[in-house]
PDB file of C-alpha atoms and ligand atoms in Angstrom:
ATOM      1  CA  UNK A   1     100.485  60.456 107.548  1.00  0.00           C
ATOM      2  CA  UNK A   2     102.479  59.384 104.202  1.00  0.00           C
ATOM      3  CA  UNK A   3     102.524  62.305 101.572  1.00  0.00           C
ATOM      4  CA  UNK A   4     102.529  60.490  98.162  1.00  0.00           C
ATOM      5  CA  UNK A   5     102.808  61.919  94.993  1.00  0.00           C
ATOM      6  CA  UNK A   6     102.736  58.381  92.459  1.00  0.00           C
ATOM      7  CA  UNK A   7     100.205  55.729  91.618  1.00  0.00           C
ATOM      8  CA  UNK A   8     102.421  53.002  92.226  1.00  0.00           C
ATOM      9  CA  UNK A   9     103.615  54.062  95.766  1.00  0.00           C
ATOM     10  CA  UNK A  10      99.799  54.606  96.647  1.00  0.00           C
ATOM     11  CA  UNK A  11      98.846  51.170  95.771  1.00  0.00           C
ATOM     12  CA  UNK A  12     101.623  49.926  97.564  1.00  0.00           C
ATOM     13  CA  UNK A  13     101.035  51.667 100.305  1.00  0.00           C
ATOM     14  CA  UNK A  14      97.233  50.877 100.567  1.00  0.00           C
ATOM     15  CA  UNK A  15      98.377  47.163  99.875  1.00  0.00           C
ATOM     16  CA  UNK A  16     100.756  47.015 102.890  1.00  0.00           C
ATOM     17  CA  UNK A  17      97.631  48.430 105.443  1.00  0.00           C
ATOM     18  CA  UNK A  18      95.332  45.946 103.631  1.00  0.00           C
ATOM     19  CA  UNK A  19      97.956  43.423 104.208  1.00  0.00           C
ATOM     20  CA  UNK A  20      97.686  44.073 108.203  1.00  0.00           C
ATOM     21  CA  UNK A  21      93.847  43.165 107.985  1.00  0.00           C
ATOM     22  CA  UNK A  22      93.183  46.622 107.947  1.00  0.00           C
ATOM     23  CA  UNK A  23      89.756  48.018 106.142  1.00  0.00           C
ATOM     24  CA  UNK A  24      90.018  50.522 103.449  1.00  0.00           C
ATOM     25  CA  UNK A  25      88.562  54.200 103.438  1.00  0.00           C
ATOM     26  CA  UNK A  26      88.766  56.745 100.704  1.00  0.00           C
ATOM     27  CA  UNK A  27      87.876  60.250 100.708  1.00  0.00           C
ATOM     28  CA  UNK A  28      87.934  62.229  97.157  1.00  0.00           C
ATOM     29  CA  UNK A  29      88.454  65.787  97.476  1.00  0.00           C
ATOM     30  CA  UNK A  30      89.642  68.559  95.216  1.00  0.00           C
ATOM     31  CA  UNK A  31      91.699  70.378  98.255  1.00  0.00           C
ATOM     32  CA  UNK A  32      90.674  73.644  99.429  1.00  0.00           C
ATOM     33  CA  UNK A  33      89.571  71.757 102.368  1.00  0.00           C
ATOM     34  CA  UNK A  34      86.792  73.009 104.833  1.00  0.00           C
ATOM     35  CA  UNK A  35      84.772  71.293 107.402  1.00  0.00           C
ATOM     36  CA  UNK A  36      83.032  69.547 105.174  1.00  0.00           C
ATOM     37  CA  UNK A  37      85.780  67.709 104.082  1.00  0.00           C
ATOM     38  CA  UNK A  38      87.108  67.324 107.637  1.00  0.00           C
ATOM     39  CA  UNK A  39      83.482  65.605 108.375  1.00  0.00           C
ATOM     40  CA  UNK A  40      84.063  62.850 105.704  1.00  0.00           C
ATOM     41  CA  UNK A  41      87.211  62.424 107.038  1.00  0.00           C
ATOM     42  CA  UNK A  42      86.487  62.464 110.383  1.00  0.00           C
ATOM     43  CA  UNK A  43      83.249  59.481 109.259  1.00  0.00           C
ATOM     44  CA  UNK A  44      86.058  57.641 107.241  1.00  0.00           C
ATOM     45  CA  UNK A  45      88.396  57.305 110.729  1.00  0.00           C
ATOM     46  CA  UNK A  46      85.338  56.392 112.541  1.00  0.00           C
ATOM     47  CA  UNK A  47      84.733  53.424 110.180  1.00  0.00           C
ATOM     48  CA  UNK A  48      87.786  52.247 108.550  1.00  0.00           C
ATOM     49  CA  UNK A  49      91.746  51.098 109.795  1.00  0.00           C
ATOM     50  CA  UNK A  50      92.939  53.462 107.053  1.00  0.00           C
ATOM     51  CA  UNK A  51      91.952  56.869 105.910  1.00  0.00           C
ATOM     52  CA  UNK A  52      93.001  57.786 102.461  1.00  0.00           C
ATOM     53  CA  UNK A  53      92.285  61.047 100.787  1.00  0.00           C
ATOM     54  CA  UNK A  54      93.027  62.264  97.544  1.00  0.00           C
ATOM     55  CA  UNK A  55      93.717  65.780  96.630  1.00  0.00           C
ATOM     56  CA  UNK A  56      93.502  66.685  93.216  1.00  0.00           C
ATOM     57  CA  UNK A  57      91.976  69.434  90.951  1.00  0.00           C
ATOM     58  CA  UNK A  58      90.642  66.831  88.272  1.00  0.00           C
ATOM     59  CA  UNK A  59      90.665  68.996  85.052  1.00  0.00           C
ATOM     60  CA  UNK A  60      88.335  66.387  82.905  1.00  0.00           C
ATOM     61  CA  UNK A  61      85.284  67.321  85.242  1.00  0.00           C
ATOM     62  CA  UNK A  62      85.851  71.463  84.338  1.00  0.00           C
ATOM     63  CA  UNK A  63      83.980  72.538  81.523  1.00  0.00           C
ATOM     64  CA  UNK A  64      85.008  76.075  82.500  1.00  0.00           C
ATOM     65  CA  UNK A  65      88.479  76.511  81.697  1.00  0.00           C
ATOM     66  CA  UNK A  66      88.557  79.940  84.120  1.00  0.00           C
ATOM     67  CA  UNK A  67      86.735  78.137  86.370  1.00  0.00           C
ATOM     68  CA  UNK A  68      89.802  75.299  86.343  1.00  0.00           C
ATOM     69  CA  UNK A  69      92.156  78.204  86.245  1.00  0.00           C
ATOM     70  CA  UNK A  70      90.971  79.854  89.344  1.00  0.00           C
ATOM     71  CA  UNK A  71      89.829  76.857  91.425  1.00  0.00           C
ATOM     72  CA  UNK A  72      91.449  77.576  94.959  1.00  0.00           C
ATOM     73  CA  UNK A  73      94.634  75.306  95.760  1.00  0.00           C
ATOM     74  CA  UNK A  74      96.005  75.505  99.505  1.00  0.00           C
ATOM     75  CA  UNK A  75      98.028  72.274  99.439  1.00  0.00           C
ATOM     76  CA  UNK A  76      99.867  73.088 102.394  1.00  0.00           C
ATOM     77  CA  UNK A  77      96.754  74.139 104.518  1.00  0.00           C
ATOM     78  CA  UNK A  78      95.294  70.969 103.340  1.00  0.00           C
ATOM     79  CA  UNK A  79      97.971  68.577 104.275  1.00  0.00           C
ATOM     80  CA  UNK A  80      98.419  70.573 107.762  1.00  0.00           C
ATOM     81  CA  UNK A  81      94.264  69.759 108.482  1.00  0.00           C
ATOM     82  CA  UNK A  82      94.303  66.201 106.960  1.00  0.00           C
ATOM     83  CA  UNK A  83      97.288  65.349 109.184  1.00  0.00           C
ATOM     84  CA  UNK A  84      95.225  66.774 112.268  1.00  0.00           C
ATOM     85  CA  UNK A  85      92.420  64.902 110.997  1.00  0.00           C
ATOM     86  CA  UNK A  86      93.749  61.593 111.519  1.00  0.00           C
ATOM     87  CA  UNK A  87      94.124  60.714 107.844  1.00  0.00           C
ATOM     88  CA  UNK A  88      97.052  57.651 107.184  1.00  0.00           C
ATOM     89  CA  UNK A  89      97.521  58.776 103.294  1.00  0.00           C
ATOM     90  CA  UNK A  90      97.314  61.795 101.443  1.00  0.00           C
ATOM     91  CA  UNK A  91      97.972  61.539  97.570  1.00  0.00           C
ATOM     92  CA  UNK A  92      98.686  64.440  96.023  1.00  0.00           C
ATOM     93  CA  UNK A  93      99.882  63.679  92.051  1.00  0.00           C
ATOM     94  CA  UNK A  94     100.216  65.545  89.327  1.00  0.00           C
ATOM     95  CA  UNK A  95      97.772  65.819  86.187  1.00  0.00           C
ATOM     96  CA  UNK A  96     100.595  63.760  84.345  1.00  0.00           C
ATOM     97  CA  UNK A  97     100.738  61.362  86.997  1.00  0.00           C
ATOM     98  CA  UNK A  98      97.104  60.663  87.039  1.00  0.00           C
ATOM     99  CA  UNK A  99      96.892  60.904  83.035  1.00  0.00           C
ATOM    100  CA  UNK A 100      99.817  59.848  81.428  1.00  0.00           C
ATOM    101  CA  UNK A 101      97.436  59.626  78.117  1.00  0.00           C
ATOM    102  CA  UNK A 102      94.141  61.801  77.470  1.00  0.00           C
ATOM    103  CA  UNK A 103      90.923  59.656  79.357  1.00  0.00           C
ATOM    104  CA  UNK A 104      88.938  58.818  76.543  1.00  0.00           C
ATOM    105  CA  UNK A 105      86.828  56.487  78.444  1.00  0.00           C
ATOM    106  CA  UNK A 106      83.148  57.435  78.125  1.00  0.00           C
ATOM    107  CA  UNK A 107      81.050  56.176  80.843  1.00  0.00           C
ATOM    108  CA  UNK A 108      77.319  54.794  81.180  1.00  0.00           C
ATOM    109  CA  UNK A 109      75.864  57.052  83.441  1.00  0.00           C
ATOM    110  CA  UNK A 110      72.022  56.623  82.718  1.00  0.00           C
ATOM    111  CA  UNK A 111      69.528  58.939  83.286  1.00  0.00           C
ATOM    112  CA  UNK A 112      70.787  60.420  86.850  1.00  0.00           C
ATOM    113  CA  UNK A 113      73.814  62.337  85.023  1.00  0.00           C
ATOM    114  CA  UNK A 114      71.356  64.106  82.281  1.00  0.00           C
ATOM    115  CA  UNK A 115      69.191  66.329  84.073  1.00  0.00           C
ATOM    116  CA  UNK A 116      70.455  69.663  86.324  1.00  0.00           C
ATOM    117  CA  UNK A 117      74.132  69.705  86.525  1.00  0.00           C
ATOM    118  CA  UNK A 118      74.323  67.261  83.603  1.00  0.00           C
ATOM    119  CA  UNK A 119      72.477  69.415  81.446  1.00  0.00           C
ATOM    120  CA  UNK A 120      74.304  72.828  82.294  1.00  0.00           C
ATOM    121  CA  UNK A 121      77.714  71.324  82.586  1.00  0.00           C
ATOM    122  CA  UNK A 122      78.154  69.058  79.636  1.00  0.00           C
ATOM    123  CA  UNK A 123      80.926  66.096  79.833  1.00  0.00           C
ATOM    124  CA  UNK A 124      81.248  67.271  84.087  1.00  0.00           C
ATOM    125  CA  UNK A 125      79.997  64.340  85.070  1.00  0.00           C
ATOM    126  CA  UNK A 126      81.717  61.813  82.945  1.00  0.00           C
ATOM    127  CA  UNK A 127      85.290  63.614  83.933  1.00  0.00           C
ATOM    128  CA  UNK A 128      84.026  63.299  87.642  1.00  0.00           C
ATOM    129  CA  UNK A 129      83.673  59.194  86.769  1.00  0.00           C
ATOM    130  CA  UNK A 130      86.851  59.373  85.147  1.00  0.00           C
ATOM    131  CA  UNK A 131      88.622  60.525  88.007  1.00  0.00           C
ATOM    132  CA  UNK A 132      86.744  58.439  91.008  1.00  0.00           C
ATOM    133  CA  UNK A 133      86.794  55.183  88.302  1.00  0.00           C
ATOM    134  CA  UNK A 134      90.865  55.717  88.543  1.00  0.00           C
ATOM    135  CA  UNK A 135      90.835  56.119  92.085  1.00  0.00           C
ATOM    136  CA  UNK A 136      88.743  53.457  93.103  1.00  0.00           C
ATOM    137  CA  UNK A 137      91.136  51.176  91.360  1.00  0.00           C
ATOM    138  CA  UNK A 138      94.111  52.390  92.401  1.00  0.00           C
ATOM    139  CA  UNK A 139      92.821  52.620  96.100  1.00  0.00           C
ATOM    140  CA  UNK A 140      90.401  49.533  95.945  1.00  0.00           C
ATOM    141  CA  UNK A 141      88.687  51.041  99.013  1.00  0.00           C
ATOM    142  CA  UNK A 142      85.917  49.280 100.969  1.00  0.00           C
ATOM    143  CA  UNK A 143      84.439  52.324 101.400  1.00  0.00           C
ATOM    144  CA  UNK A 144      84.417  56.143  99.674  1.00  0.00           C
ATOM    145  CA  UNK A 145      82.746  59.442 101.161  1.00  0.00           C
ATOM    146  CA  UNK A 146      81.083  61.878  99.321  1.00  0.00           C
ATOM    147  CA  UNK A 147      79.248  65.008 100.814  1.00  0.00           C
ATOM    148  CA  UNK A 148      75.735  65.721  99.849  1.00  0.00           C
ATOM    149  CA  UNK A 149      76.295  69.327  99.040  1.00  0.00           C
ATOM    150  CA  UNK A 150      76.805  67.494  95.488  1.00  0.00           C
ATOM    151  CA  UNK A 151      73.577  65.188  95.775  1.00  0.00           C
ATOM    152  CA  UNK A 152      73.564  64.573  92.215  1.00  0.00           C
ATOM    153  CA  UNK A 153      76.983  63.568  92.052  1.00  0.00           C
ATOM    154  CA  UNK A 154      76.449  60.596  94.693  1.00  0.00           C
ATOM    155  CA  UNK A 155      73.707  59.480  92.398  1.00  0.00           C
ATOM    156  CA  UNK A 156      76.146  59.514  89.547  1.00  0.00           C
ATOM    157  CA  UNK A 157      78.751  57.853  91.311  1.00  0.00           C
ATOM    158  CA  UNK A 158      76.672  55.105  92.459  1.00  0.00           C
ATOM    159  CA  UNK A 159      75.471  54.755  88.986  1.00  0.00           C
ATOM    160  CA  UNK A 160      78.949  54.559  87.812  1.00  0.00           C
ATOM    161  CA  UNK A 161      79.737  52.028  90.584  1.00  0.00           C
ATOM    162  CA  UNK A 162      77.095  49.761  89.110  1.00  0.00           C
ATOM    163  CA  UNK A 163      77.919  49.798  85.631  1.00  0.00           C
ATOM    164  CA  UNK A 164      81.629  49.255  86.313  1.00  0.00           C
ATOM    165  CA  UNK A 165      80.888  46.443  88.439  1.00  0.00           C
ATOM    166  CA  UNK A 166      83.043  47.923  91.770  1.00  0.00           C
ATOM    167  CA  UNK A 167      82.526  46.326  95.115  1.00  0.00           C
ATOM    168  CA  UNK A 168      82.840  48.751  97.299  1.00  0.00           C
ATOM    169  CA  UNK A 169      79.862  51.364  99.796  1.00  0.00           C
ATOM    170  CA  UNK A 170      79.300  54.691  98.810  1.00  0.00           C
ATOM    171  CA  UNK A 171      78.907  56.757 102.034  1.00  0.00           C
ATOM    172  CA  UNK A 172      76.761  60.139 101.571  1.00  0.00           C
ATOM    173  CA  UNK A 173      77.478  62.201 104.446  1.00  0.00           C
ATOM    174  CA  UNK A 174      75.506  65.615 105.503  1.00  0.00           C
ATOM    175  CA  UNK A 175      76.324  68.872 104.201  1.00  0.00           C
ATOM    176  CA  UNK A 176      78.042  70.992 106.577  1.00  0.00           C
ATOM    177  CA  UNK A 177      76.861  74.559 106.734  1.00  0.00           C
ATOM    178  CA  UNK A 178      78.362  77.771 108.155  1.00  0.00           C
ATOM    179  CA  UNK A 179      76.964  79.017 111.225  1.00  0.00           C
ATOM    180  CA  UNK A 180      74.175  81.545 109.069  1.00  0.00           C
ATOM    181  CA  UNK A 181      73.704  78.599 106.815  1.00  0.00           C
ATOM    182  CA  UNK A 182      75.587  78.954 103.551  1.00  0.00           C
ATOM    183  CA  UNK A 183      76.814  75.138 102.608  1.00  0.00           C
ATOM    184  CA  UNK A 184      80.471  75.006 103.076  1.00  0.00           C
ATOM    185  CA  UNK A 185      82.263  74.921  99.750  1.00  0.00           C
ATOM    186  CA  UNK A 186      85.515  75.449  98.455  1.00  0.00           C
ATOM    187  CA  UNK A 187      84.011  78.445  95.728  1.00  0.00           C
ATOM    188  CA  UNK A 188      82.960  80.209  98.937  1.00  0.00           C
ATOM    189  CA  UNK A 189      86.312  81.771  99.073  1.00  0.00           C
ATOM    190  CA  UNK A 190      85.522  83.584  95.586  1.00  0.00           C
ATOM    191  CA  UNK A 191      82.225  85.552  97.506  1.00  0.00           C
ATOM    192  CA  UNK A 192      82.712  89.286  97.655  1.00  0.00           C
ATOM    193  CA  UNK A 193      82.003  90.983 101.006  1.00  0.00           C
ATOM    194  CA  UNK A 194      78.416  91.622  99.701  1.00  0.00           C
ATOM    195  CA  UNK A 195      77.737  88.469  97.795  1.00  0.00           C
ATOM    196  CA  UNK A 196      78.949  86.295 101.096  1.00  0.00           C
ATOM    197  CA  UNK A 197      76.394  88.326 103.243  1.00  0.00           C
ATOM    198  CA  UNK A 198      73.441  87.304 100.899  1.00  0.00           C
ATOM    199  CA  UNK A 199      74.418  83.836 100.050  1.00  0.00           C
ATOM    200  CA  UNK A 200      72.964  82.439 103.053  1.00  0.00           C
ATOM    201  CA  UNK A 201      69.351  83.602 101.897  1.00  0.00           C
ATOM    202  CA  UNK A 202      69.632  80.803  99.349  1.00  0.00           C
ATOM    203  CA  UNK A 203      69.264  78.267 102.666  1.00  0.00           C
ATOM    204  CA  UNK A 204      66.916  80.609 104.655  1.00  0.00           C
ATOM    205  CA  UNK A 205      64.646  80.235 101.128  1.00  0.00           C
ATOM    206  CA  UNK A 206      65.022  76.777 101.248  1.00  0.00           C
ATOM    207  CA  UNK A 207      64.068  76.087 104.680  1.00  0.00           C
ATOM    208  CA  UNK A 208      61.141  78.093 104.732  1.00  0.00           C
ATOM    209  CA  UNK A 209      59.770  76.572 101.502  1.00  0.00           C
ATOM    210  CA  UNK A 210      59.552  73.243 103.254  1.00  0.00           C
ATOM    211  CA  UNK A 211      56.723  74.536 105.366  1.00  0.00           C
ATOM    212  CA  UNK A 212      55.058  76.167 102.298  1.00  0.00           C
ATOM    213  CA  UNK A 213      55.420  73.203 100.494  1.00  0.00           C
ATOM    214  CA  UNK A 214      52.702  71.692 103.127  1.00  0.00           C
ATOM    215  CA  UNK A 215      50.142  73.696 101.812  1.00  0.00           C
ATOM    216  CA  UNK A 216      51.103  74.321  98.355  1.00  0.00           C
ATOM    217  CA  UNK A 217      51.913  72.361  94.717  1.00  0.00           C
ATOM    218  CA  UNK A 218      55.260  71.180  93.948  1.00  0.00           C
ATOM    219  CA  UNK A 219      55.121  74.182  90.980  1.00  0.00           C
ATOM    220  CA  UNK A 220      54.226  76.690  93.183  1.00  0.00           C
ATOM    221  CA  UNK A 221      56.802  75.300  95.620  1.00  0.00           C
ATOM    222  CA  UNK A 222      59.492  75.728  92.709  1.00  0.00           C
ATOM    223  CA  UNK A 223      58.482  79.269  92.065  1.00  0.00           C
ATOM    224  CA  UNK A 224      58.550  79.853  95.690  1.00  0.00           C
ATOM    225  CA  UNK A 225      62.181  79.191  95.704  1.00  0.00           C
ATOM    226  CA  UNK A 226      63.094  80.738  92.054  1.00  0.00           C
ATOM    227  CA  UNK A 227      61.291  84.161  92.781  1.00  0.00           C
ATOM    228  CA  UNK A 228      62.676  84.420  96.600  1.00  0.00           C
ATOM    229  CA  UNK A 229      66.088  83.883  95.503  1.00  0.00           C
ATOM    230  CA  UNK A 230      65.751  86.011  92.682  1.00  0.00           C
ATOM    231  CA  UNK A 231      64.553  88.934  94.204  1.00  0.00           C
ATOM    232  CA  UNK A 232      67.865  89.986  95.379  1.00  0.00           C
ATOM    233  CA  UNK A 233      69.568  91.824  92.525  1.00  0.00           C
ATOM    234  CA  UNK A 234      72.827  90.152  92.986  1.00  0.00           C
ATOM    235  CA  UNK A 235      71.665  86.406  92.814  1.00  0.00           C
ATOM    236  CA  UNK A 236      70.328  84.286  90.269  1.00  0.00           C
ATOM    237  CA  UNK A 237      68.922  81.337  90.049  1.00  0.00           C
ATOM    238  CA  UNK A 238      70.402  78.356  86.960  1.00  0.00           C
ATOM    239  CA  UNK A 239      67.767  76.202  87.970  1.00  0.00           C
ATOM    240  CA  UNK A 240      65.583  74.671  90.605  1.00  0.00           C
ATOM    241  CA  UNK A 241      64.169  71.135  90.495  1.00  0.00           C
ATOM    242  CA  UNK A 242      62.072  69.200  92.625  1.00  0.00           C
ATOM    243  CA  UNK A 243      62.857  65.502  92.145  1.00  0.00           C
ATOM    244  CA  UNK A 244      62.677  61.991  93.392  1.00  0.00           C
ATOM    245  CA  UNK A 245      65.877  61.383  95.640  1.00  0.00           C
ATOM    246  CA  UNK A 246      66.944  58.208  93.962  1.00  0.00           C
ATOM    247  CA  UNK A 247      66.429  58.888  90.216  1.00  0.00           C
ATOM    248  CA  UNK A 248      66.359  62.253  90.052  1.00  0.00           C
ATOM    249  CA  UNK A 249      63.865  62.990  87.768  1.00  0.00           C
ATOM    250  CA  UNK A 250      61.235  65.759  88.274  1.00  0.00           C
ATOM    251  CA  UNK A 251      58.035  65.314  90.761  1.00  0.00           C
ATOM    252  CA  UNK A 252      55.222  67.261  89.942  1.00  0.00           C
ATOM    253  CA  UNK A 253      53.126  66.285  92.926  1.00  0.00           C
ATOM    254  CA  UNK A 254      54.056  65.293  96.228  1.00  0.00           C
ATOM    255  CA  UNK A 255      52.611  61.998  96.127  1.00  0.00           C
ATOM    256  CA  UNK A 256      55.010  60.969  93.471  1.00  0.00           C
ATOM    257  CA  UNK A 257      58.012  59.640  95.667  1.00  0.00           C
ATOM    258  CA  UNK A 258      58.445  59.081  99.437  1.00  0.00           C
ATOM    259  CA  UNK A 259      61.834  60.893  99.065  1.00  0.00           C
ATOM    260  CA  UNK A 260      61.731  64.237  97.288  1.00  0.00           C
ATOM    261  CA  UNK A 261      64.322  66.723  97.113  1.00  0.00           C
ATOM    262  CA  UNK A 262      64.946  69.922  96.133  1.00  0.00           C
ATOM    263  CA  UNK A 263      68.428  70.710  93.925  1.00  0.00           C
ATOM    264  CA  UNK A 264      69.091  74.483  93.529  1.00  0.00           C
ATOM    265  CA  UNK A 265      71.955  76.465  91.962  1.00  0.00           C
ATOM    266  CA  UNK A 266      72.042  80.200  91.686  1.00  0.00           C
ATOM    267  CA  UNK A 267      74.933  82.563  90.641  1.00  0.00           C
ATOM    268  CA  UNK A 268      75.550  84.643  93.607  1.00  0.00           C
ATOM    269  CA  UNK A 269      77.866  88.177  92.822  1.00  0.00           C
ATOM    270  CA  UNK A 270      78.888  85.852  89.724  1.00  0.00           C
ATOM    271  CA  UNK A 271      79.710  82.632  91.916  1.00  0.00           C
ATOM    272  CA  UNK A 272      78.021  79.362  91.181  1.00  0.00           C
ATOM    273  CA  UNK A 273      76.354  77.823  93.903  1.00  0.00           C
ATOM    274  CA  UNK A 274      74.585  74.672  94.778  1.00  0.00           C
ATOM    275  CA  UNK A 275      72.366  73.893  97.423  1.00  0.00           C
ATOM    276  CA  UNK A 276      69.575  71.607  97.834  1.00  0.00           C
ATOM    277  CA  UNK A 277      67.067  70.503 100.576  1.00  0.00           C
ATOM    278  CA  UNK A 278      65.069  67.179 101.541  1.00  0.00           C
ATOM    279  CA  UNK A 279      60.980  67.738 101.438  1.00  0.00           C
ATOM    280  CA  UNK A 280      60.436  63.901 102.254  1.00  0.00           C
ATOM    281  CA  UNK A 281      63.108  61.729 103.241  1.00  0.00           C
TER     282      UNK A 281
HETATM  283  O1  PAF B 301      83.074  66.532  94.777  1.00  0.00           O
HETATM  284  C1  PAF B 301      84.221  66.549  94.647  1.00  0.00           C
HETATM  285  O2  PAF B 301      85.028  67.331  95.098  1.00  0.00           O
HETATM  286  C2  PAF B 301      85.182  66.040  93.219  1.00  0.00           C
HETATM  287  O3  PAF B 301      83.596  65.942  92.300  1.00  0.00           O
HETATM  288  C3  PAF B 301      85.849  64.453  93.323  1.00  0.00           C
HETATM  289  C4  PAF B 301      84.251  63.640  93.882  1.00  0.00           C
HETATM  290  C5  PAF B 301      86.601  64.825  94.477  1.00  0.00           C
HETATM  291  C6  PAF B 301      86.196  64.331  92.201  1.00  0.00           C
HETATM  292  O4  PAF B 301      86.959  65.243  91.797  1.00  0.00           O
END
């Protein structure tokens, strides 16, 4: 595995592999790697001649300075995990290397970026589009891999790919969960033991809501999930929205779409967790 911190070296290394006729897969990450990330690397390994993983805590997507400051950073452990997972190139640049000048680009991300996370975290998705588009320009991957935990992020990146005219395949990969159902996330390490013990109830309630939805309306199911999670004093739902899985627009009726997903954000002991579940697929 080659560890690279300079953009020029990254471009040259990828080009050399491409010259050998190899297809290029990219897994963008912010490090603090867990099995969720490793499942993306595994899939990328299976489907490409070269596996590039970026490890970069992108400041432009953080609308909360404290979240950026305390974001877990585990570079050495990340490198060891990536080498074992069959990564060919890991790109670990500094902020100055990626942003030698402030990135002032404003992306046309459409309505998918305005709802849910877009409404709660102003500027977040534009920051994601800035870094992901830079990585796409540096690596020129044939495929890029993203986890479905960040369900809305995938829709936003698809929109960015369309509006910027990138030619690559976006590959969504299923959520990886702990044995007790909690979606794996780099932020889980911030949970206190007490918060960690109640956090799996988010997914339990989402699963129960799929059954509940069979005999209840969208509005009733939304209430079921919100009330269920809020019944734990340490947890507070920021939003629960049941949306069309492609447009991300809220649905009012189960017959409104063939692809319906519920997306939740919960503060659990002060840590912001997100998760989602499909009602129709
Ligand atoms: O999902 C993430 O970890 C980040 O948003 C991404 C896609 C690596 C961009 O910084």
